mmCIF file of C-alpha atoms in Angstrom:
data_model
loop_
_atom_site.group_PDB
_atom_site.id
_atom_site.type_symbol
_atom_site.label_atom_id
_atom_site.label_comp_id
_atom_site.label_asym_id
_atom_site.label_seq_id
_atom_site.Cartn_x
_atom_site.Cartn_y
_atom_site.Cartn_z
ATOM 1 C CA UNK H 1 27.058 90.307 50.340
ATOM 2 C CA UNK H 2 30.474 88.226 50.393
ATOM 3 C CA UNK H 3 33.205 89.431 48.072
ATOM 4 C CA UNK H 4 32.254 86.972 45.316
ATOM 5 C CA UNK H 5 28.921 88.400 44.350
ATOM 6 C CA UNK H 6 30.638 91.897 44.339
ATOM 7 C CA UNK H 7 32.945 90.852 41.858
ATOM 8 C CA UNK H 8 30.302 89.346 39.783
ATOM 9 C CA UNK H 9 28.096 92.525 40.322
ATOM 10 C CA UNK H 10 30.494 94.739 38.822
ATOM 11 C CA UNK H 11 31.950 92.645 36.430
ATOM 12 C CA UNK H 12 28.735 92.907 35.257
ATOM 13 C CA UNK H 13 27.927 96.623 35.475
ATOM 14 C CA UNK H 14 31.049 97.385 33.361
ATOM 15 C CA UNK H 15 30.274 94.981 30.342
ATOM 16 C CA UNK H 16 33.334 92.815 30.934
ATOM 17 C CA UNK H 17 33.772 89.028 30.665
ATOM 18 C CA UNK H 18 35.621 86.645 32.682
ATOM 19 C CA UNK H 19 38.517 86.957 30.176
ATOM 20 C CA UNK H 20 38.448 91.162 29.893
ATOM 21 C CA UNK H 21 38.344 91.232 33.783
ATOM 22 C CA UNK H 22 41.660 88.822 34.155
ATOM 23 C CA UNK H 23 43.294 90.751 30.994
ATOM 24 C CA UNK H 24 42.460 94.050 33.686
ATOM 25 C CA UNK H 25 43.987 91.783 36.299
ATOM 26 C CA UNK H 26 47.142 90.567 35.206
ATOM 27 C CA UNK H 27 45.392 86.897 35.832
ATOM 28 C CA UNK H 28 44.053 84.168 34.379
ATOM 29 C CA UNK H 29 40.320 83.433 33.323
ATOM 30 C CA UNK H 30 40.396 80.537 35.883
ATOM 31 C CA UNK H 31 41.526 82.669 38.685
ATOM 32 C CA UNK H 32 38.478 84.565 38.215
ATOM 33 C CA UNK H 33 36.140 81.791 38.069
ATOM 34 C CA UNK H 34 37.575 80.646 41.333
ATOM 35 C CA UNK H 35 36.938 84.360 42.927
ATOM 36 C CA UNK H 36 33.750 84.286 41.654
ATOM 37 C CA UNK H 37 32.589 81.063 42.621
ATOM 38 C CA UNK H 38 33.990 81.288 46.353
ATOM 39 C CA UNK H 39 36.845 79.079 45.689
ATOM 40 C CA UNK H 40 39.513 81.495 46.203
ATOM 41 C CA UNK H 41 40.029 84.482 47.964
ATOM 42 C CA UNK H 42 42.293 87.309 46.534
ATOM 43 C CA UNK H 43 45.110 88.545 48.225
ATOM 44 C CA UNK H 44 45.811 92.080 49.471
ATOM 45 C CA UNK H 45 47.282 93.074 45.696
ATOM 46 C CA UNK H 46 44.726 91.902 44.021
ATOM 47 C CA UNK H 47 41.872 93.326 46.066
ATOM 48 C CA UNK H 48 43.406 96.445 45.434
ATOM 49 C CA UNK H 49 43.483 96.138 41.904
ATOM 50 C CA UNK H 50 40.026 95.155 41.780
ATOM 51 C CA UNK H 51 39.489 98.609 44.155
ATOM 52 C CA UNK H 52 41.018 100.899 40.958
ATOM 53 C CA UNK H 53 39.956 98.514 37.871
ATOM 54 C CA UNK H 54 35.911 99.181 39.149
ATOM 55 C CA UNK H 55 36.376 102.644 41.054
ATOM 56 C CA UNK H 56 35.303 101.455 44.580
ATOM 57 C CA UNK H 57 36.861 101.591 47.608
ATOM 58 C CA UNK H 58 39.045 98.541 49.307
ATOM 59 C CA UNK H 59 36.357 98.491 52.409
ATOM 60 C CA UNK H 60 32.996 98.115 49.810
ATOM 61 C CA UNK H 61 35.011 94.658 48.452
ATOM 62 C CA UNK H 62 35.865 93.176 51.689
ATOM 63 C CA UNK H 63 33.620 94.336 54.378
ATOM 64 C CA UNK H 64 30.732 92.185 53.605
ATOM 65 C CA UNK H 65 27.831 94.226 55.639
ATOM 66 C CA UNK H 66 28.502 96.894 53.127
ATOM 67 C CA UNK H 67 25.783 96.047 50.265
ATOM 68 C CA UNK H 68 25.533 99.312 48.547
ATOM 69 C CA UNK H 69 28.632 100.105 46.314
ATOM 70 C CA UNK H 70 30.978 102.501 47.732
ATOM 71 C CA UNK H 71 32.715 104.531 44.724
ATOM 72 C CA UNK H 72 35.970 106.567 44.809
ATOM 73 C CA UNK H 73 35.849 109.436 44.206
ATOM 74 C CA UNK H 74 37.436 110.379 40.674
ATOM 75 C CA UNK H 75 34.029 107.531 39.923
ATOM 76 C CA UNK H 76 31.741 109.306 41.331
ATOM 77 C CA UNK H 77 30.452 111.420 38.147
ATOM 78 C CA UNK H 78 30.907 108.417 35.968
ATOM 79 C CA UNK H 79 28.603 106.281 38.269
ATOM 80 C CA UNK H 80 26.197 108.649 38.664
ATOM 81 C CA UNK H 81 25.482 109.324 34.925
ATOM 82 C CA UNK H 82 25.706 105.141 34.516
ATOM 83 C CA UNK H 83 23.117 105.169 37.071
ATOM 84 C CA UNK H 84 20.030 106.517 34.648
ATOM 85 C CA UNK H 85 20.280 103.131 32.555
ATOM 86 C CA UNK H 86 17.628 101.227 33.884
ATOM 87 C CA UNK H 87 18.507 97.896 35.182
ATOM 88 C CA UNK H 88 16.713 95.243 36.189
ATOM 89 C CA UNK H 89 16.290 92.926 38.813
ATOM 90 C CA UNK H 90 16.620 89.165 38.387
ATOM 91 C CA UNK H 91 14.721 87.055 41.477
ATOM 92 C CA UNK H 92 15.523 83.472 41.870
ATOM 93 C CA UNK H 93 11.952 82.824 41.110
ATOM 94 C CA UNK H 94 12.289 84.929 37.836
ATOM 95 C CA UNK H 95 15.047 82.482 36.665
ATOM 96 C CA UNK H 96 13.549 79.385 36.984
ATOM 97 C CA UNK H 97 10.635 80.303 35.362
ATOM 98 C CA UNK H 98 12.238 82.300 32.289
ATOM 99 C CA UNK H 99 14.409 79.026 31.296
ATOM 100 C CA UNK H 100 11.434 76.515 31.803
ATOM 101 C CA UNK H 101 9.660 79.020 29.196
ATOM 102 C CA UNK H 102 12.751 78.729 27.396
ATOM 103 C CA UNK H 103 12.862 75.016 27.541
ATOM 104 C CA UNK H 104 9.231 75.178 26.426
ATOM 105 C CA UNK H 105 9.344 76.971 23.452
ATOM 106 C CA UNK H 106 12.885 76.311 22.113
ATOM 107 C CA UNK H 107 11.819 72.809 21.110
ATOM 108 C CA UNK H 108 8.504 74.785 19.268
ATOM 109 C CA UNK H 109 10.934 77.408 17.612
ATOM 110 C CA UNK H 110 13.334 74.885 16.197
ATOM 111 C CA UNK H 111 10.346 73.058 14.703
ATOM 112 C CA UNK H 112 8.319 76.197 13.337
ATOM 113 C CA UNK H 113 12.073 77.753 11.507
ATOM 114 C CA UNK H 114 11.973 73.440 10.181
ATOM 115 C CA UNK H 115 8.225 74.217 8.923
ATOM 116 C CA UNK H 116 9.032 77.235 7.146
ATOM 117 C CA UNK H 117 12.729 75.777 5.286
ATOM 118 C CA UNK H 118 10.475 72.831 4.110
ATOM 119 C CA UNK H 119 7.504 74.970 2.829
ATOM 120 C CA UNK H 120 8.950 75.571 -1.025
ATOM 121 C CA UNK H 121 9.631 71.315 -1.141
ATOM 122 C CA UNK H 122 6.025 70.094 -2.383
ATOM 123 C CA UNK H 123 5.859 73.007 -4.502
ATOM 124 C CA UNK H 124 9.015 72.195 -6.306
ATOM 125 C CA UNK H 125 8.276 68.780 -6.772
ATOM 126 C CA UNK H 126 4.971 68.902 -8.253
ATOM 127 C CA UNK H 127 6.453 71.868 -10.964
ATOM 128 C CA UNK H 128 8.749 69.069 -11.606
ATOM 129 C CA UNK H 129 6.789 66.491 -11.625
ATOM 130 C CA UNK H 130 4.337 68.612 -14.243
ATOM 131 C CA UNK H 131 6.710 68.436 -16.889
ATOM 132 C CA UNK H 132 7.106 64.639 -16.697
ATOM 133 C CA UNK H 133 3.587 62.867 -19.111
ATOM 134 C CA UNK H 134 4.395 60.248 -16.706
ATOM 135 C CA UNK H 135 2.480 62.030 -13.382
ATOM 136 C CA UNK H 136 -0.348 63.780 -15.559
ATOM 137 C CA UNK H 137 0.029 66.506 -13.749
ATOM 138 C CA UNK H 138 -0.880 70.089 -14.887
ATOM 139 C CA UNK H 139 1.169 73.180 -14.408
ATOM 140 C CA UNK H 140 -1.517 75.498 -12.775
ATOM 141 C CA UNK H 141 -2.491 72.162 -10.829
ATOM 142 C CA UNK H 142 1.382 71.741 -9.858
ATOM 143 C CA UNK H 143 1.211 75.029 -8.568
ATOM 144 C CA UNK H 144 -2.280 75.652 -7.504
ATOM 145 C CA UNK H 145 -1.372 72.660 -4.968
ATOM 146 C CA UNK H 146 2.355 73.514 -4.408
ATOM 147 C CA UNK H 147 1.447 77.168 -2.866
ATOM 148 C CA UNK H 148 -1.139 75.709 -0.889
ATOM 149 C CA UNK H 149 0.753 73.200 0.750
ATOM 150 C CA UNK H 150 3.668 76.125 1.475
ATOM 151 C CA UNK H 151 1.193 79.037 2.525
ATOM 152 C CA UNK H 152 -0.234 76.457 5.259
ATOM 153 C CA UNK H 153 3.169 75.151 6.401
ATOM 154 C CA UNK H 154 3.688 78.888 6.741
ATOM 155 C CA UNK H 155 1.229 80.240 8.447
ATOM 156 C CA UNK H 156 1.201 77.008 11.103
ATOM 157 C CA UNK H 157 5.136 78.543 11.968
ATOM 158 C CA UNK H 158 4.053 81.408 12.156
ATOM 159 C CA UNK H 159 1.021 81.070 14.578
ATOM 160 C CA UNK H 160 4.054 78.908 16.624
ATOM 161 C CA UNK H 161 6.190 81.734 16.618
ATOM 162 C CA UNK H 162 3.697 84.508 17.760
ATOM 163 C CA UNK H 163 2.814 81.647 20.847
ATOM 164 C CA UNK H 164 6.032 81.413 21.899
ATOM 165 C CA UNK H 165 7.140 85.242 21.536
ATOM 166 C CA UNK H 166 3.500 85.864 23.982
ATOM 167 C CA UNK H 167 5.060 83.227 26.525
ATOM 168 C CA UNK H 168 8.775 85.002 26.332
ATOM 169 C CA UNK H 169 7.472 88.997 25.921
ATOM 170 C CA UNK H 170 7.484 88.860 29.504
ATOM 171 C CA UNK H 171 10.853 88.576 29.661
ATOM 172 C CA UNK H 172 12.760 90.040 26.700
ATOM 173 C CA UNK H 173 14.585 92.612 28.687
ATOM 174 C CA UNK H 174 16.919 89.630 29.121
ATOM 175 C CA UNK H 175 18.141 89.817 25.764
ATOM 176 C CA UNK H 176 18.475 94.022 25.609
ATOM 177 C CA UNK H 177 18.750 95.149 28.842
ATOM 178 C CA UNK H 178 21.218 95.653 31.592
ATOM 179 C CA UNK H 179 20.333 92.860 34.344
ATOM 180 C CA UNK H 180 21.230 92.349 37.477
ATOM 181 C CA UNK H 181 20.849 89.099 39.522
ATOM 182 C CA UNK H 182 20.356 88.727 43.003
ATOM 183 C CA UNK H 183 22.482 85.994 45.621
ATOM 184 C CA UNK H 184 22.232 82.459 44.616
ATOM 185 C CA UNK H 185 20.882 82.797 40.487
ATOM 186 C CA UNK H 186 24.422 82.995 38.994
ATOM 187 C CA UNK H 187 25.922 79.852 40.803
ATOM 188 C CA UNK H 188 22.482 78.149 39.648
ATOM 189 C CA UNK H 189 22.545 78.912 36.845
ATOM 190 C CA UNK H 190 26.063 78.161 35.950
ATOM 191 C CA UNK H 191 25.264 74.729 37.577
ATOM 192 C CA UNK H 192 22.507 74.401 34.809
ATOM 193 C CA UNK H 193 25.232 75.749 31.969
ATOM 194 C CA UNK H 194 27.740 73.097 32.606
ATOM 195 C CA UNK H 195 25.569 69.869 32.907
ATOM 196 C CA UNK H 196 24.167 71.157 29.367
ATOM 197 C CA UNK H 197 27.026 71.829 27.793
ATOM 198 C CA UNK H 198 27.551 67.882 26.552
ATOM 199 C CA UNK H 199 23.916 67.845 25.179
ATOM 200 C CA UNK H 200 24.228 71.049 23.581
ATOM 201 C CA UNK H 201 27.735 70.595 22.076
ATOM 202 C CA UNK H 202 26.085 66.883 20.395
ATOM 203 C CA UNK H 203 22.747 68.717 18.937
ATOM 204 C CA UNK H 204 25.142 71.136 17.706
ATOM 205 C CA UNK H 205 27.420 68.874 15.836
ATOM 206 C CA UNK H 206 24.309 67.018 14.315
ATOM 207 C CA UNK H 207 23.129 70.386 13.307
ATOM 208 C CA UNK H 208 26.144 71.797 11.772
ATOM 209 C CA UNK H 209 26.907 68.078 10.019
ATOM 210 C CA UNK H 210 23.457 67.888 8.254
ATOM 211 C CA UNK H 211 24.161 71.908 6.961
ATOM 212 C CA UNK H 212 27.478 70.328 5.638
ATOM 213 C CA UNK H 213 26.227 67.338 3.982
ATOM 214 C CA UNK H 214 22.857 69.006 2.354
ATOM 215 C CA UNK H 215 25.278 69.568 -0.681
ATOM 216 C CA UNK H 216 26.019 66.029 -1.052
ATOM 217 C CA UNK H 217 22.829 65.133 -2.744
ATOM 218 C CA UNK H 218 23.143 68.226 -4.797
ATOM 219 C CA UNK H 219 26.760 67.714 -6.193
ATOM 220 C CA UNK H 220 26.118 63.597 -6.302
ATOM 221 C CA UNK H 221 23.323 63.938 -8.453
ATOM 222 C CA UNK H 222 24.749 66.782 -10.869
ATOM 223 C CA UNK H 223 28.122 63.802 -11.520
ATOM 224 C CA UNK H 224 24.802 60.720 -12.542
ATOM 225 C CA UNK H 225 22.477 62.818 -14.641
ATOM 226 C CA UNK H 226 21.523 65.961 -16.121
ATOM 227 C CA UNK H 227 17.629 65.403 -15.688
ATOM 228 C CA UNK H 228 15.751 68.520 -14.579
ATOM 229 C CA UNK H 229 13.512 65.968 -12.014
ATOM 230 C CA UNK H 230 16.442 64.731 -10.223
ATOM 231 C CA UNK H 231 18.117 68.203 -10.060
ATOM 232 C CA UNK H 232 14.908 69.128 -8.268
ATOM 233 C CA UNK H 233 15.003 66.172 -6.208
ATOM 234 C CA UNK H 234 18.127 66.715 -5.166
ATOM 235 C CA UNK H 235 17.515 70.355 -4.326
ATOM 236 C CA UNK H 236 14.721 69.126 -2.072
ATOM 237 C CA UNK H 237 16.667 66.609 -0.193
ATOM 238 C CA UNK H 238 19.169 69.675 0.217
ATOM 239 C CA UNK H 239 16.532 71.500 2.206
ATOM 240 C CA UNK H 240 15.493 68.575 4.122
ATOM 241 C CA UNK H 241 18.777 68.670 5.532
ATOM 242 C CA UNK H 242 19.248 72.237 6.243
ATOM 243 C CA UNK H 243 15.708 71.844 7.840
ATOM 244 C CA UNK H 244 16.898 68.993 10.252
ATOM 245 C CA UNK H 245 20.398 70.770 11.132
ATOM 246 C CA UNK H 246 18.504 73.904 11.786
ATOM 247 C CA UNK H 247 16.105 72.566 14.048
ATOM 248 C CA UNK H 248 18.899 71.263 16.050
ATOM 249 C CA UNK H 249 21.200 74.622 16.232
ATOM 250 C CA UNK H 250 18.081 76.336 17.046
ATOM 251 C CA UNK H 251 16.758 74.157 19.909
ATOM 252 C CA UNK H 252 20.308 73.978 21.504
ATOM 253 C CA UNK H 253 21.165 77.539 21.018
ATOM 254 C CA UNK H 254 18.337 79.074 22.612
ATOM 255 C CA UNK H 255 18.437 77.465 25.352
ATOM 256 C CA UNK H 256 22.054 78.386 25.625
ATOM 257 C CA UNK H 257 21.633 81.753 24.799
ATOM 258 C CA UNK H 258 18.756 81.885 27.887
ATOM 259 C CA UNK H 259 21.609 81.017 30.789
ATOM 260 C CA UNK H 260 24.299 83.544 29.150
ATOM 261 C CA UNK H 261 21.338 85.971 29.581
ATOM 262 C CA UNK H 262 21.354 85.540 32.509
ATOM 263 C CA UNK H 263 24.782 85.641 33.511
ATOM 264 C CA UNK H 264 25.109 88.315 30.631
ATOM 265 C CA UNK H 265 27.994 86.372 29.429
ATOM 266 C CA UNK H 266 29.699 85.508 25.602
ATOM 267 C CA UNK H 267 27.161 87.352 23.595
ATOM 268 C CA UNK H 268 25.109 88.859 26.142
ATOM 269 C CA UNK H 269 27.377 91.148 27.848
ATOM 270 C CA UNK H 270 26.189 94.763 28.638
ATOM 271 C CA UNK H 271 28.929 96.416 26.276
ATOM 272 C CA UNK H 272 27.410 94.284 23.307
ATOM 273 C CA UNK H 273 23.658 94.750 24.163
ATOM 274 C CA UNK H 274 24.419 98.599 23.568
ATOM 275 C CA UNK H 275 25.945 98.128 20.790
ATOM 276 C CA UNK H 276 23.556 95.501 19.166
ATOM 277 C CA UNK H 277 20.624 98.225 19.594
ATOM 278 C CA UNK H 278 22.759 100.840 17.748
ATOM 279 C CA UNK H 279 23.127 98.012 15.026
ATOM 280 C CA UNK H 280 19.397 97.222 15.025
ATOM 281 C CA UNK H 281 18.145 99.841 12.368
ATOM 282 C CA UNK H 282 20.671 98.769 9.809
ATOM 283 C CA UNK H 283 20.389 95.250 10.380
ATOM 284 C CA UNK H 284 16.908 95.628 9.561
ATOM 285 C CA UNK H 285 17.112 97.543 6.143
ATOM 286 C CA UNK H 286 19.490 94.986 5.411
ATOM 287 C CA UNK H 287 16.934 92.111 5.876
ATOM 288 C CA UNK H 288 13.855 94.267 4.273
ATOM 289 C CA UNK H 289 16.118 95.199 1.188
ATOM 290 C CA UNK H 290 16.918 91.361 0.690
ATOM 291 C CA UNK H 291 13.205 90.472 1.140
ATOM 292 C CA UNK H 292 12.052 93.044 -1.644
ATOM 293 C CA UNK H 293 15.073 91.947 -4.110
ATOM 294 C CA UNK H 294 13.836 88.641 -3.627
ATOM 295 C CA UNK H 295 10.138 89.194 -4.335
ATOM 296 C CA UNK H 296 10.840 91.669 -7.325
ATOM 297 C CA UNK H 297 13.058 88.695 -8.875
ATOM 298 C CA UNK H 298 10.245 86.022 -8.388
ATOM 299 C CA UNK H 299 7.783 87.759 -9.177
ATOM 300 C CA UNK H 300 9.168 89.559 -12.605
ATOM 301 C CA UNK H 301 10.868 85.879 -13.778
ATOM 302 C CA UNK H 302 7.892 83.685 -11.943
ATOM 303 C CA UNK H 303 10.871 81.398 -11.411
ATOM 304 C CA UNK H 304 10.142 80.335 -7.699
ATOM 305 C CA UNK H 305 12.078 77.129 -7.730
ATOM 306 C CA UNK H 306 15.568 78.989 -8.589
ATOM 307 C CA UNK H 307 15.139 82.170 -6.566
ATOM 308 C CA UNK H 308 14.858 81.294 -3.058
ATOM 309 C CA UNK H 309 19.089 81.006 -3.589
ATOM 310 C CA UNK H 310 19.097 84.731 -2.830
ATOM 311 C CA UNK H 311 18.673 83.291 0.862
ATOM 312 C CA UNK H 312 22.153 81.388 1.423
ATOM 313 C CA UNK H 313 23.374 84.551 -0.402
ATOM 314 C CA UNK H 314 22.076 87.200 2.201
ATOM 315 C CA UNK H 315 22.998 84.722 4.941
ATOM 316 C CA UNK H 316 26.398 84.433 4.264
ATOM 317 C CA UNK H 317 27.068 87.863 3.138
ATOM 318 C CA UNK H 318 25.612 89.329 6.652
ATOM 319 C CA UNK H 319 28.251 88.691 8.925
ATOM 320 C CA UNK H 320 30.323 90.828 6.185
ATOM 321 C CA UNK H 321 27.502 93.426 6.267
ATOM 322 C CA UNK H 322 27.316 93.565 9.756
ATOM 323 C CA UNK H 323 31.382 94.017 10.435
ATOM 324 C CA UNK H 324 31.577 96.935 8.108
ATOM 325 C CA UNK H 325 28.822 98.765 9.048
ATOM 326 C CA UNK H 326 29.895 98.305 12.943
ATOM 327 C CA UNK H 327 33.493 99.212 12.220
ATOM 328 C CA UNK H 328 31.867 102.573 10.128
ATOM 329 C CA UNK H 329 29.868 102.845 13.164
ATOM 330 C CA UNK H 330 32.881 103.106 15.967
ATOM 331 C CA UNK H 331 35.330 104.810 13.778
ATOM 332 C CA UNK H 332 32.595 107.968 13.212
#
C-alpha cells in the first residue's frame, strides 16, 4: 500500500476531513488532495507530522510492504479500544453497484417526495371549487373526491419508497457506519464526484429557484383580489413549485450524498455518523410530536386546507431544534 492510501486510510479512521487534516498539518486543503491523490510526496517534516498527528510510526507511512498499521506506542490503548467498532469493507465491485442503485432509485425518490407535496392540491381545489354555484359541486362530493385522489397519490409514494429502501437495505451501513475502502474505489470515485459536480450544482439551482419563487403566485395574487378561489389557486400553484424544486434537490442530492459515503466526506465523516446516531432519538420525537400537533389541529378544526402550514413551520424551525439539543448534548 503506497503512502497515499495510508493517508486516506487514517484520515478516515479518525473522522477528519481534508480541511481538519491540513488545519493538523500546518497546510493547505490542496496540499492534501495532492498527497492523497499521488501527486505529491511529503517531505521528511511532514511525514513526521503525519507519524504523531495519527500515532503510527515513520516506517508504517513510508515503507510500502508494510500494510497493517504500525501504532506508537502512547496509541496503542487508544487503537485497541477503537478497534471494537465494526468497520466495514468497501470492494470495488461493492461501489459500482451501490451508486448504480443509487442512480436507480434517486430519480424514483425525487418523484415519490413530488407525489406526496402534490397530494393535498385536488383536494383543495374541489373544497374551493364547492363553494362557487358555478361548478355544482357538493361539499361531501368536494371532499369525498379530494381525499381519494390524495390517499392514492399517497400510497403510490409510498409503495416507491419501500422499493427503493428494499434495493438500498443492502447497503445502508454506508450512511451509519464506519467504512473502509479498499485500493482504487476512492480515486474512482472522486473521478465520478467531479464530472457530476456541474450537473448537480444546475439541478440544484433549479431546485432551490422554484422553492424561492413558489411565493410569487401567493403574494401576486393576495395584491389583484381577495377571492377565497384564487387564494386557493394560488396556494396550489405554490405547492406545484415546491414539488418541482424538491424533486430536483432530492434527485441531485442523493446521488451526491452516495459518493461522500463513500469517501465518508462533508457530511459523512465518521465523527458525524456517531454523533448523528446519538441525535437520532430526539430527532425523532421531534418529527412524531409535529405529526400529532398536526393531526389534533385538523382533525379538531376539520380545516385541512389551512393546516398543512404547520409543515414549513417544523421545517424551518428544525435546524434550530437540532443545534440546541446537540450543543445540550456535548456540553453534558
Amino acid at each position: 500500500m503506497i503512502l497515499a492510501d495510508k493517508i486516506i486510510n487514517l484520515r478516515k479512521k479518525n473522522g477528519w476531513s481534508q480541511e481538519e487534516l491540513a488545519e493538523k498539518l500546518g497546510v493547505t486543503r490542496q496540499s492534501i488532495s495532492k498527497y492523497e491523490g499521488a501527486q505529491s510526496i511529503p517531505d521528511l517534516d511532514k511525514i513526521l507530522k503525519f507519524s504523531e498527528i495519527f500515532g503510527v510510526t515513520t516506517d508504517y507511512l513510508i515503507k510500502d510492504e508494510l500494510e497493517e498499521e504500525e501504532y506508537a506506542p502512547s496509541q496503542m490503548q487508544e487503537k485497541e479500544s477503537e478497534s471494537d467498532r465494526s468497520v466495514h469493507k468497501v470492494t470495488m465491485e461493492m461501489a459500482n453497484e451501490y451508486l448504480q442503485i443509487i442512480d436507480w432509485s434517486a430519480g424514483k425518490t425525487a418523484f415519490a417526495t413530488m407525489l406526496c407535496i402534490l397530494s393535498p392540491i385536488v383536494l383543495l381545489m374541489l373544497g374551493a371549487m364547492s363553494e362557487m354555484p358555478n361548478y355544482h359541486i357538493s361539499e361531501n362530493a368536494a371532499a369525498g373526491i379530494g381525499i381519494c385522489v390524495l390517499i392514492v397519490l399517497i400510497a403510490i409514494a409510498v409503495t416507491i419508497f419501500i422499493l427503493c429502501g428494499m434495493k438500498t437495505k443492502k447497503y445502508e451501513f454506508m450512511e451509519k457506519e464506519d467504512i473502509e475502502t479498499v485500493y482504487g474505489v476512492s480515486g474512482m470515485v472522486k473521478e465520478k464526484r467531479d464530472a457530476y459536480h456541474s450537473p448537480y450544482v444546475t439541478q440544484l439551482v433549479i431546485g432551490i429557484t422554484c422553492c424561492i419563487c413558489s411565493v410569487i403566485p401567493l403574494f401576486g395574487t393576495l395584491a389583484v383580489s381577495e377571492s377565497d378561489f384564487y387564494m386557493v389557486s394560488a396556494v396550489c400553484m405554490l405547492l406545484a413549485l415546491v414539488a418541482i424544486g424538491t424533486y430536483f434537490i432530492v434527485r441531485s442530492a442523493a446521488k451526491m450524498n452516495a459518493m461522500n459515503q463513500l469517501l465518508e466526506e462533508e457530511d459523512y465523516t465518521r465523527q458525524k455518523k456517531h454523533e448523528n446516531k446519538k441525535m437520532s432519538g430526539p430527532v425523532t420525537v421531534y418529527w412524531l410530536i409535529a405529526t400529532a400537533i398536526y393531526l389534533a389541529w385538523s382533525f379538531t378544526t376539520n380545516d385541512w386546507d389551512r393546516t398543512w402550514i404547520i409543515w414549513p413551520v417544523v421545517g424551518v424551525l428544525f435546524p434550530a431544534f437540532y443545534a440546541i439539543v446537540n450543543g445540550i448534548r456535548k456540553k453534558s
